Coordinates of C-alpha atoms in Angstrom, one line a residue:
Chain A
M1 CA -27.0 14.7 -33.4
K2 CA -23.5 16.3 -32.7
F3 CA -22.5 16.2 -28.8
A4 CA -19.2 17.9 -27.7
I5 CA -17.7 16.9 -24.2
I6 CA -15.0 19.4 -23.0
G7 CA -12.8 17.3 -20.4
N8 CA -11.8 13.7 -20.6
G9 CA -12.4 12.9 -16.6
V10 CA -14.9 10.5 -15.0
A11 CA -17.8 12.8 -15.8
G12 CA -16.4 13.3 -19.7
I13 CA -16.0 9.5 -20.0
N14 CA -19.3 8.7 -18.5
A15 CA -21.2 11.2 -20.2
A16 CA -20.2 9.8 -23.3
R17 CA -20.6 6.3 -22.8
T18 CA -24.4 7.4 -21.3
L19 CA -24.6 9.5 -24.9
A20 CA -23.5 6.7 -27.3
R21 CA -25.9 4.3 -25.5
S22 CA -28.9 6.4 -25.6
K23 CA -28.1 7.9 -29.2
P24 CA -25.9 5.7 -30.8
K25 CA -25.7 7.5 -34.2
A26 CA -24.6 10.7 -32.7
T27 CA -21.5 12.0 -33.3
I28 CA -19.7 12.4 -30.0
D29 CA -16.2 14.6 -29.2
I30 CA -14.2 14.6 -26.2
Y31 CA -11.7 17.6 -26.5
A32 CA -9.0 16.4 -23.6
E33 CA -6.1 19.1 -22.7
E34 CA -3.9 16.1 -21.4
P35 CA -2.1 14.2 -24.4
Y36 CA -3.4 11.0 -22.5
P37 CA -6.1 8.8 -22.7
Y38 CA -8.5 8.4 -20.1
Y39 CA -7.1 7.3 -16.9
P40 CA -8.6 7.2 -13.5
R41 CA -7.2 9.8 -11.6
P42 CA -7.0 7.9 -8.0
R43 CA -4.8 5.0 -9.5
L44 CA -2.2 7.8 -9.5
L45 CA -1.5 7.2 -5.9
H46 CA -0.5 4.0 -7.1
L47 CA 1.5 4.9 -9.7
L48 CA 3.7 7.3 -7.6
A49 CA 3.7 4.0 -5.1
G50 CA 5.2 2.3 -7.7
E51 CA 2.9 -0.1 -7.5
I52 CA 1.4 -0.1 -10.7
Q53 CA 3.2 1.1 -14.4
Q54 CA 2.0 4.0 -16.5
E55 CA 0.6 1.6 -19.5
E56 CA -1.6 0.0 -16.9
L57 CA -3.3 3.4 -16.0
Y58 CA -5.1 3.4 -19.2
L59 CA -8.2 1.5 -19.0
Y60 CA -10.4 2.2 -22.4
P61 CA -8.6 0.7 -25.3
K62 CA -8.8 2.6 -28.8
E63 CA -11.7 -0.3 -30.0
W64 CA -13.6 0.8 -27.0
Y65 CA -14.2 4.6 -28.5
E66 CA -14.2 3.7 -31.7
K67 CA -17.0 0.6 -31.0
R68 CA -19.4 3.4 -29.8
G69 CA -18.7 6.1 -32.4
I70 CA -16.5 8.2 -29.8
A71 CA -13.8 10.6 -30.9
V72 CA -11.4 11.8 -28.5
H73 CA -9.3 14.9 -29.5
L74 CA -6.2 14.7 -27.2
A75 CA -3.9 17.5 -26.4
S76 CA -6.7 19.9 -27.4
K77 CA -7.7 22.0 -25.0
V78 CA -10.4 24.6 -26.0
M79 CA -9.4 27.9 -25.5
R80 CA -12.8 29.8 -26.2
I81 CA -16.6 28.7 -26.4
D82 CA -18.8 30.8 -29.2
P83 CA -22.4 30.2 -27.7
Q84 CA -24.0 31.8 -30.4
R85 CA -22.7 30.0 -33.0
Q86 CA -22.0 26.9 -31.0
Q87 CA -18.5 26.4 -32.0
L88 CA -15.4 25.6 -30.3
A89 CA -11.6 27.5 -30.7
L90 CA -9.2 24.7 -30.0
A91 CA -5.6 25.7 -28.8
D92 CA -3.8 24.6 -32.2
G93 CA -6.2 27.0 -34.2
R94 CA -8.9 24.2 -35.2
Q95 CA -12.3 25.0 -35.0
A96 CA -15.2 22.6 -33.9
T97 CA -18.9 23.0 -34.1
Y98 CA -21.8 21.3 -31.4
E99 CA -25.2 21.3 -30.9
R100 CA -25.0 20.3 -27.3
L101 CA -22.2 20.8 -25.5
L102 CA -20.9 19.6 -21.6
L103 CA -18.7 21.0 -19.7
A104 CA -16.6 18.6 -17.8
M105 CA -13.5 20.3 -17.3
G106 CA -12.7 19.3 -13.9
S107 CA -10.6 21.3 -11.3
S108 CA -7.2 22.5 -10.5
P109 CA -5.1 22.3 -7.5
I110 CA -5.3 25.1 -5.5
R111 CA -1.8 26.7 -4.4
P112 CA -2.3 28.6 -0.9
P113 CA -0.7 32.3 -0.8
I114 CA 2.4 31.3 1.3
K115 CA 5.3 33.7 1.3
G116 CA 7.8 32.1 -1.1
L117 CA 5.8 29.2 -2.5
D118 CA 5.7 31.0 -6.2
R119 CA 9.4 31.0 -6.5
A120 CA 9.9 27.4 -4.8
E121 CA 9.5 24.2 -6.7
A122 CA 6.4 22.6 -5.3
F123 CA 4.2 19.6 -6.6
T124 CA 0.8 19.2 -7.1
L125 CA -1.1 15.9 -7.9
R126 CA -3.7 16.2 -10.4
S127 CA -2.8 15.1 -13.5
L128 CA -0.6 12.3 -14.9
D129 CA 2.2 14.5 -15.8
D130 CA 2.0 15.9 -12.1
A131 CA 2.2 12.3 -10.7
L132 CA 5.2 11.7 -13.3
A133 CA 7.0 14.7 -12.4
L134 CA 6.4 14.0 -8.9
S135 CA 7.6 10.2 -8.7
E136 CA 10.6 10.9 -10.4
R137 CA 11.9 13.4 -7.6
A138 CA 10.9 11.3 -5.0
R139 CA 13.2 8.5 -6.1
E140 CA 15.8 11.2 -5.7
T141 CA 15.2 12.7 -2.4
Q142 CA 14.9 11.5 1.5
R143 CA 12.4 14.0 3.2
A144 CA 9.2 15.0 1.5
A145 CA 6.6 17.5 3.2
V146 CA 3.2 17.3 2.1
I147 CA 1.1 20.8 3.0
G148 CA -2.6 19.6 3.4
G149 CA -3.6 16.8 5.8
G150 CA -7.0 16.2 3.3
L151 CA -7.7 13.0 1.8
L152 CA -5.2 13.5 -1.0
G153 CA -2.8 14.7 1.5
L154 CA -3.0 11.9 3.4
E155 CA -3.0 9.3 0.4
A156 CA 0.0 11.0 -1.3
A157 CA 1.9 10.8 2.1
R158 CA 1.2 6.9 2.1
A159 CA 2.4 6.4 -1.2
L160 CA 5.6 8.9 -0.6
R161 CA 6.1 6.9 2.3
E162 CA 6.0 3.6 0.6
L163 CA 8.8 4.9 -1.5
G164 CA 10.7 4.9 1.5
L165 CA 10.3 8.6 2.4
Q166 CA 10.5 10.6 5.4
V167 CA 7.0 12.0 5.1
T168 CA 5.9 15.2 7.2
V169 CA 2.3 16.1 6.8
V170 CA 1.7 19.8 7.6
E171 CA -2.3 20.7 8.2
L172 CA -3.5 24.4 9.0
L173 CA -6.3 22.9 11.2
P174 CA -6.1 21.4 14.2
R175 CA -7.1 17.8 13.0
L176 CA -6.5 15.6 10.0
L177 CA -9.4 15.2 7.2
P178 CA -11.3 18.1 8.2
K179 CA -14.5 17.3 5.8
Q180 CA -14.3 13.4 6.4
L181 CA -13.5 13.4 10.6
D182 CA -14.5 15.3 13.5
E183 CA -12.9 16.0 16.4
E184 CA -13.0 13.3 18.5
G185 CA -12.0 11.0 15.5
S186 CA -8.7 12.7 14.7
P187 CA -6.7 12.0 17.4
I188 CA -7.4 8.1 16.7
L189 CA -6.5 8.7 13.0
E190 CA -3.5 10.4 13.7
K191 CA -2.3 6.9 16.0
W192 CA -3.0 4.9 12.6
I193 CA -1.1 7.5 10.3
G194 CA 1.9 7.6 13.0
A195 CA 2.2 3.7 12.7
L196 CA 2.7 3.7 9.3
G197 CA 5.6 6.4 9.9
I198 CA 4.4 9.5 8.9
E199 CA 5.0 12.7 11.0
V200 CA 1.9 15.4 11.2
L201 CA 1.9 18.4 12.4
L202 CA -1.5 19.9 13.3
G203 CA -2.6 23.4 13.6
S204 CA 0.7 24.4 11.8
A205 CA 0.4 27.5 9.2
V206 CA 3.5 28.2 7.2
Q207 CA 4.9 30.9 7.0
E208 CA 6.8 30.9 4.5
I209 CA 9.0 28.8 2.5
S210 CA 13.0 29.5 1.4
R211 CA 15.5 27.9 -0.1
K212 CA 18.4 26.0 2.3
G213 CA 20.7 24.8 0.2
S214 CA 19.0 22.3 -2.2
A215 CA 16.4 21.8 0.5
H216 CA 13.3 23.4 1.4
H217 CA 13.1 25.4 4.6
L218 CA 9.5 25.6 5.6
T219 CA 8.8 28.5 8.8
L220 CA 6.1 28.0 10.5
K221 CA 4.0 30.5 12.2
D222 CA 4.3 28.7 15.5
G223 CA 8.3 29.6 15.1
G224 CA 8.9 25.6 14.7
S225 CA 10.3 25.0 11.1
L226 CA 11.2 22.1 9.0
E227 CA 13.2 21.1 5.9
A228 CA 12.4 19.2 2.6
D229 CA 13.9 18.4 -0.6
L230 CA 10.8 17.5 -1.9
L231 CA 7.4 19.9 -1.3
L232 CA 4.0 18.7 -2.0
I233 CA 0.9 20.9 -2.4
C234 CA -2.4 19.2 -1.2
A235 CA -4.7 22.2 -0.3
G236 CA -7.4 21.4 -2.2
A237 CA -9.1 22.4 -5.9
T238 CA -10.9 25.1 -8.1
P239 CA -12.9 24.5 -11.0
N240 CA -11.5 25.1 -14.0
V241 CA -14.2 28.3 -15.2
Q242 CA -12.3 30.5 -17.1
V243 CA -13.5 29.4 -20.4
A244 CA -16.9 29.3 -19.4
E245 CA -16.6 32.6 -17.6
E246 CA -15.2 34.3 -20.8
A247 CA -18.3 32.8 -22.9
G248 CA -20.4 34.4 -20.6
I249 CA -22.0 31.4 -18.5
E250 CA -23.4 31.9 -15.0
V251 CA -20.1 30.9 -12.6
Q252 CA -20.1 31.3 -9.0
R253 CA -17.5 29.0 -7.4
G254 CA -17.9 26.5 -10.3
I255 CA -20.3 26.5 -13.3
V256 CA -24.0 27.1 -12.0
V257 CA -26.1 24.4 -13.0
D258 CA -29.6 23.6 -12.6
E259 CA -31.4 20.3 -11.7
Y260 CA -30.8 19.4 -15.3
M261 CA -27.6 19.9 -15.3
R262 CA -28.2 23.1 -17.5
T263 CA -26.2 26.3 -17.2
S264 CA -27.5 29.8 -17.7
L265 CA -26.9 29.1 -21.8
P266 CA -29.0 27.1 -24.3
N267 CA -27.8 24.1 -25.0
I268 CA -24.7 24.2 -22.9
Y269 CA -24.5 21.7 -19.7
A270 CA -22.3 21.1 -17.0
A271 CA -21.2 18.0 -14.3
G272 CA -18.6 17.0 -12.2
D273 CA -16.0 19.0 -10.4
V274 CA -16.3 21.8 -12.3
A275 CA -20.2 21.7 -11.5
Q276 CA -21.9 24.2 -8.8
F277 CA -25.5 23.0 -7.5
E278 CA -27.7 24.4 -5.1
G279 CA -24.3 26.1 -4.1
R280 CA -22.2 23.1 -3.6
V281 CA -19.3 21.8 -5.8
Y282 CA -18.3 18.3 -4.3
G283 CA -15.4 17.4 -6.4
I284 CA -16.0 13.5 -5.3
I285 CA -16.2 10.9 -8.1
P286 CA -20.1 9.5 -6.9
V287 CA -21.1 12.8 -7.9
A288 CA -19.2 13.2 -11.2
L289 CA -20.8 9.7 -12.1
E290 CA -24.3 11.0 -11.2
Q291 CA -24.4 14.7 -12.6
S292 CA -22.9 13.6 -15.9
R293 CA -25.4 10.6 -16.5
V294 CA -28.2 13.3 -15.6
A295 CA -26.5 15.7 -18.2
S296 CA -26.0 13.3 -20.7
L297 CA -29.6 12.1 -20.5
N298 CA -31.2 15.4 -20.9
M299 CA -28.7 16.4 -23.6
S300 CA -30.2 13.5 -25.7
G301 CA -33.4 14.9 -25.4
Q302 CA -34.9 11.5 -24.8
E303 CA -35.4 11.8 -21.2
S304 CA -36.1 14.7 -18.6
V305 CA -34.0 13.5 -15.8
R306 CA -33.5 15.9 -12.6
Y307 CA -30.5 15.3 -10.3
Q308 CA -31.5 14.9 -6.7
G309 CA -27.9 15.1 -5.2
T310 CA -26.4 12.4 -4.6
L311 CA -24.9 11.1 -0.7
P312 CA -21.5 12.3 -0.6
A313 CA -19.2 9.4 1.1
T314 CA -15.6 8.7 0.8
T315 CA -13.2 6.3 1.9
L316 CA -9.5 7.3 3.0
K317 CA -7.4 4.7 0.4
V318 CA -4.3 4.4 2.4
T319 CA -3.1 0.8 3.1
R320 CA -4.1 -0.7 6.4
V321 CA -6.4 1.8 7.6
D322 CA -10.2 1.8 7.1
L323 CA -11.9 5.3 7.0
T324 CA -15.2 5.4 5.6
S325 CA -17.6 8.9 6.0
I326 CA -20.9 8.9 4.7
G327 CA -23.7 12.2 4.6
V328 CA -23.8 14.3 7.3
I329 CA -20.8 14.2 9.8
E330 CA -21.1 17.4 11.4
P331 CA -24.6 18.4 12.0
R332 CA -25.3 22.0 12.3
G333 CA -29.0 23.3 13.3
E334 CA -31.6 21.8 15.1
G335 CA -33.1 18.2 15.6
Y336 CA -29.8 15.8 15.3
Q337 CA -28.8 13.2 17.5
E338 CA -24.9 11.8 17.6
L339 CA -24.3 8.2 18.6
R340 CA -20.7 7.6 19.4
K341 CA -18.4 4.6 20.0
A342 CA -14.3 5.1 20.2
D343 CA -12.1 2.4 21.3
E344 CA -8.1 4.1 21.5
K345 CA -6.5 1.0 21.9
K346 CA -8.1 -0.6 19.0
G347 CA -8.0 2.2 16.9
V348 CA -11.5 2.1 16.2
Y349 CA -14.0 5.7 15.9
K350 CA -17.8 5.2 15.2
K351 CA -20.4 7.7 15.2
L352 CA -23.7 8.0 13.5
V353 CA -25.7 11.4 12.9
L354 CA -29.2 10.7 13.3
K355 CA -32.4 13.1 12.1
E356 CA -35.8 12.1 13.1
G357 CA -35.0 8.9 14.1
R358 CA -33.5 8.2 10.6
V359 CA -29.1 7.7 10.0
V360 CA -28.3 10.9 8.1
G361 CA -24.5 10.7 8.4
A362 CA -21.5 8.4 9.5
I363 CA -17.8 8.4 9.9
L364 CA -16.5 4.3 10.4
L365 CA -12.8 4.5 11.6
G366 CA -11.5 1.1 12.2
D367 CA -14.4 -0.5 11.1
K368 CA -14.7 -1.8 7.5
K369 CA -17.3 -4.0 7.8
S370 CA -20.0 -1.5 8.7
A371 CA -19.4 1.0 5.9
A372 CA -21.5 -1.1 3.5
P373 CA -24.7 -2.0 5.8
V374 CA -24.4 1.8 7.5
S375 CA -24.6 3.0 3.5
R376 CA -27.7 1.4 2.8
L377 CA -29.3 2.4 6.0
I378 CA -28.5 5.7 5.3
M379 CA -29.9 5.7 1.6
S380 CA -33.0 3.6 2.7
E381 CA -34.1 6.3 5.2
I382 CA -34.9 3.0 7.5
E383 CA -36.5 4.5 11.1
V384 CA -34.1 3.0 13.8
S385 CA -35.4 4.6 16.8
A386 CA -36.1 1.5 18.5
Y387 CA -32.3 0.4 18.3
L388 CA -30.5 3.5 19.4
D389 CA -28.4 1.7 22.0
R390 CA -27.4 -1.2 20.3
L391 CA -26.8 0.5 16.7
L392 CA -23.1 0.6 17.4
D393 CA -22.5 -2.6 19.4
E394 CA -19.8 -4.6 17.8
D395 CA -22.2 -7.8 18.0
F396 CA -25.2 -6.1 16.5
D397 CA -25.8 -6.9 13.0
L398 CA -27.2 -3.9 11.1
K399 CA -28.0 -6.0 8.1
T400 CA -31.3 -7.2 10.0
L401 CA -32.4 -3.5 9.8
L402 CA -32.4 -3.9 5.6
Chain B
M1 CA -13.4 -17.5 -12.2
E2 CA -13.1 -14.0 -13.9
K3 CA -12.2 -10.9 -12.3
W4 CA -13.7 -7.7 -13.6
E5 CA -12.1 -4.2 -13.4
C6 CA -14.0 -0.8 -12.6
L7 CA -13.7 1.7 -15.4
V8 CA -13.9 4.3 -13.5
C9 CA -11.3 4.2 -10.8
G10 CA -9.5 1.0 -11.5
Y11 CA -11.1 -1.4 -8.9
I12 CA -10.6 -5.1 -9.7
Y13 CA -13.2 -7.1 -8.3
D14 CA -12.0 -10.9 -7.6
P15 CA -14.7 -13.3 -7.1
A16 CA -12.4 -15.9 -5.0
E17 CA -12.0 -12.7 -2.3
G18 CA -15.5 -11.3 -2.9
D19 CA -15.9 -8.0 -1.1
S20 CA -16.2 -8.1 2.7
E21 CA -17.3 -4.3 2.6
G22 CA -20.1 -5.2 0.8
G23 CA -20.8 -8.0 2.5
I24 CA -20.3 -10.2 -0.4
P25 CA -18.6 -13.6 0.6
P26 CA -15.5 -15.1 -1.6
G27 CA -16.7 -17.0 -4.1
T28 CA -19.0 -15.0 -5.3
P29 CA -19.0 -14.6 -9.2
F30 CA -19.6 -11.0 -10.6
E31 CA -22.8 -11.9 -12.1
E32 CA -24.4 -13.0 -8.8
L33 CA -23.6 -9.5 -7.2
P34 CA -26.8 -7.9 -5.9
D35 CA -28.1 -5.3 -8.8
D36 CA -27.3 -2.2 -6.2
W37 CA -23.8 -3.2 -5.5
V38 CA -21.5 -0.8 -6.2
C39 CA -17.7 -0.4 -6.2
P40 CA -16.3 -0.2 -2.9
E41 CA -13.5 2.1 -4.1
C42 CA -15.0 4.7 -5.8
G43 CA -19.6 3.9 -5.8
A44 CA -19.4 3.2 -9.3
A45 CA -22.6 1.0 -10.5
K46 CA -22.2 -2.7 -11.5
E47 CA -22.5 -1.3 -15.1
M48 CA -19.2 0.2 -15.4
F49 CA -17.6 -2.7 -14.6
E50 CA -16.2 -5.0 -17.7
K51 CA -14.2 -8.3 -17.7
L52 CA -10.8 -8.5 -17.9
E53 CA -9.1 -10.3 -20.3
E54 CA -6.4 -12.7 -18.9

């Protein structure tokens, strides 16, 4: 069997290793757009902060691939898929064939439609090249503006702060981490972020970006303004669907897959940030891992495995700030119950979302020790109705329920 | 005791430290972590870890 994987990120690498294990004699080719071997994207933030060197990013030595019979083609962007002939056209003119194909080309940073942004020298942070360019510039400047107060925006702000820059985060919505935190929790996180010396402007839309000498001048919609030497855009990502779309594969926001991770065309599968399952593009690592595992087992033809969805869980990786969000954090619809506990002084905010006596989601800020038991509580779907008044007590040991 | 590295995100499991988040006390060797233990950084399973060569 001849397998091809487009994309060398978490989904691609995990699929390759799963395929190599279930079909040791198969040919496995990975086509990577970037010139670098696999590296974990979360580590780019440590590179940016100067905590690790570029060489430390690479986790798989050459022998790792050789041992498993995986061929990695670096700097080999796939320009076209020919689904009839089962062929790929690469940027340098080469052709390649496949019997089963996995689309795992990930996503790209979104550049919001802000006036003047196209002319401004603005950085994004997705690839190693992005991180290298950003880090070089960061070392020459004093003031940074980060547009976007999501996970990446805050983690990047922390890294820039670590380098000694003055950092301002500008978020369109009136709160931080709109996907991981709710209205009540945001002010508590703001205090944590403020304590790191990072300034946060919430509910601030950037109207226009212009030049002022060597600096960027940001005009805000509320009339305020801001100057920065370095501008970083962390406004989300969009799936890299173009090549799939041109091949006639069904695409909505992402590449549409069924529960077997099959796309609309035969022998072509998709997984990770590029895939859309039941209307949803997740864009997080645990999902990429699970989807690529399911896809590769089905591709190998030895098993028929269904993707059951992944409990979305994220952890903010900012030094000294512990925040984990799992599952449903802002329920919409009937039948939900919410338990909350806030201690502004200690910087603690905890929230559990319950349905039919079971925990289905949680926000845990400033409480590291509950993250693991709560996530097990959610996954095991244990009935907790009898403990509602005690669940969030500090001295209540959640592990006794498991 | 040997350290193990998550091949997905680069997190290093250090037995001397354990994993307080996952309820793993200091001094627990990697081999003795429960099967359902996952990487505290990215959620990858135990099989995604490889031994660090010192």
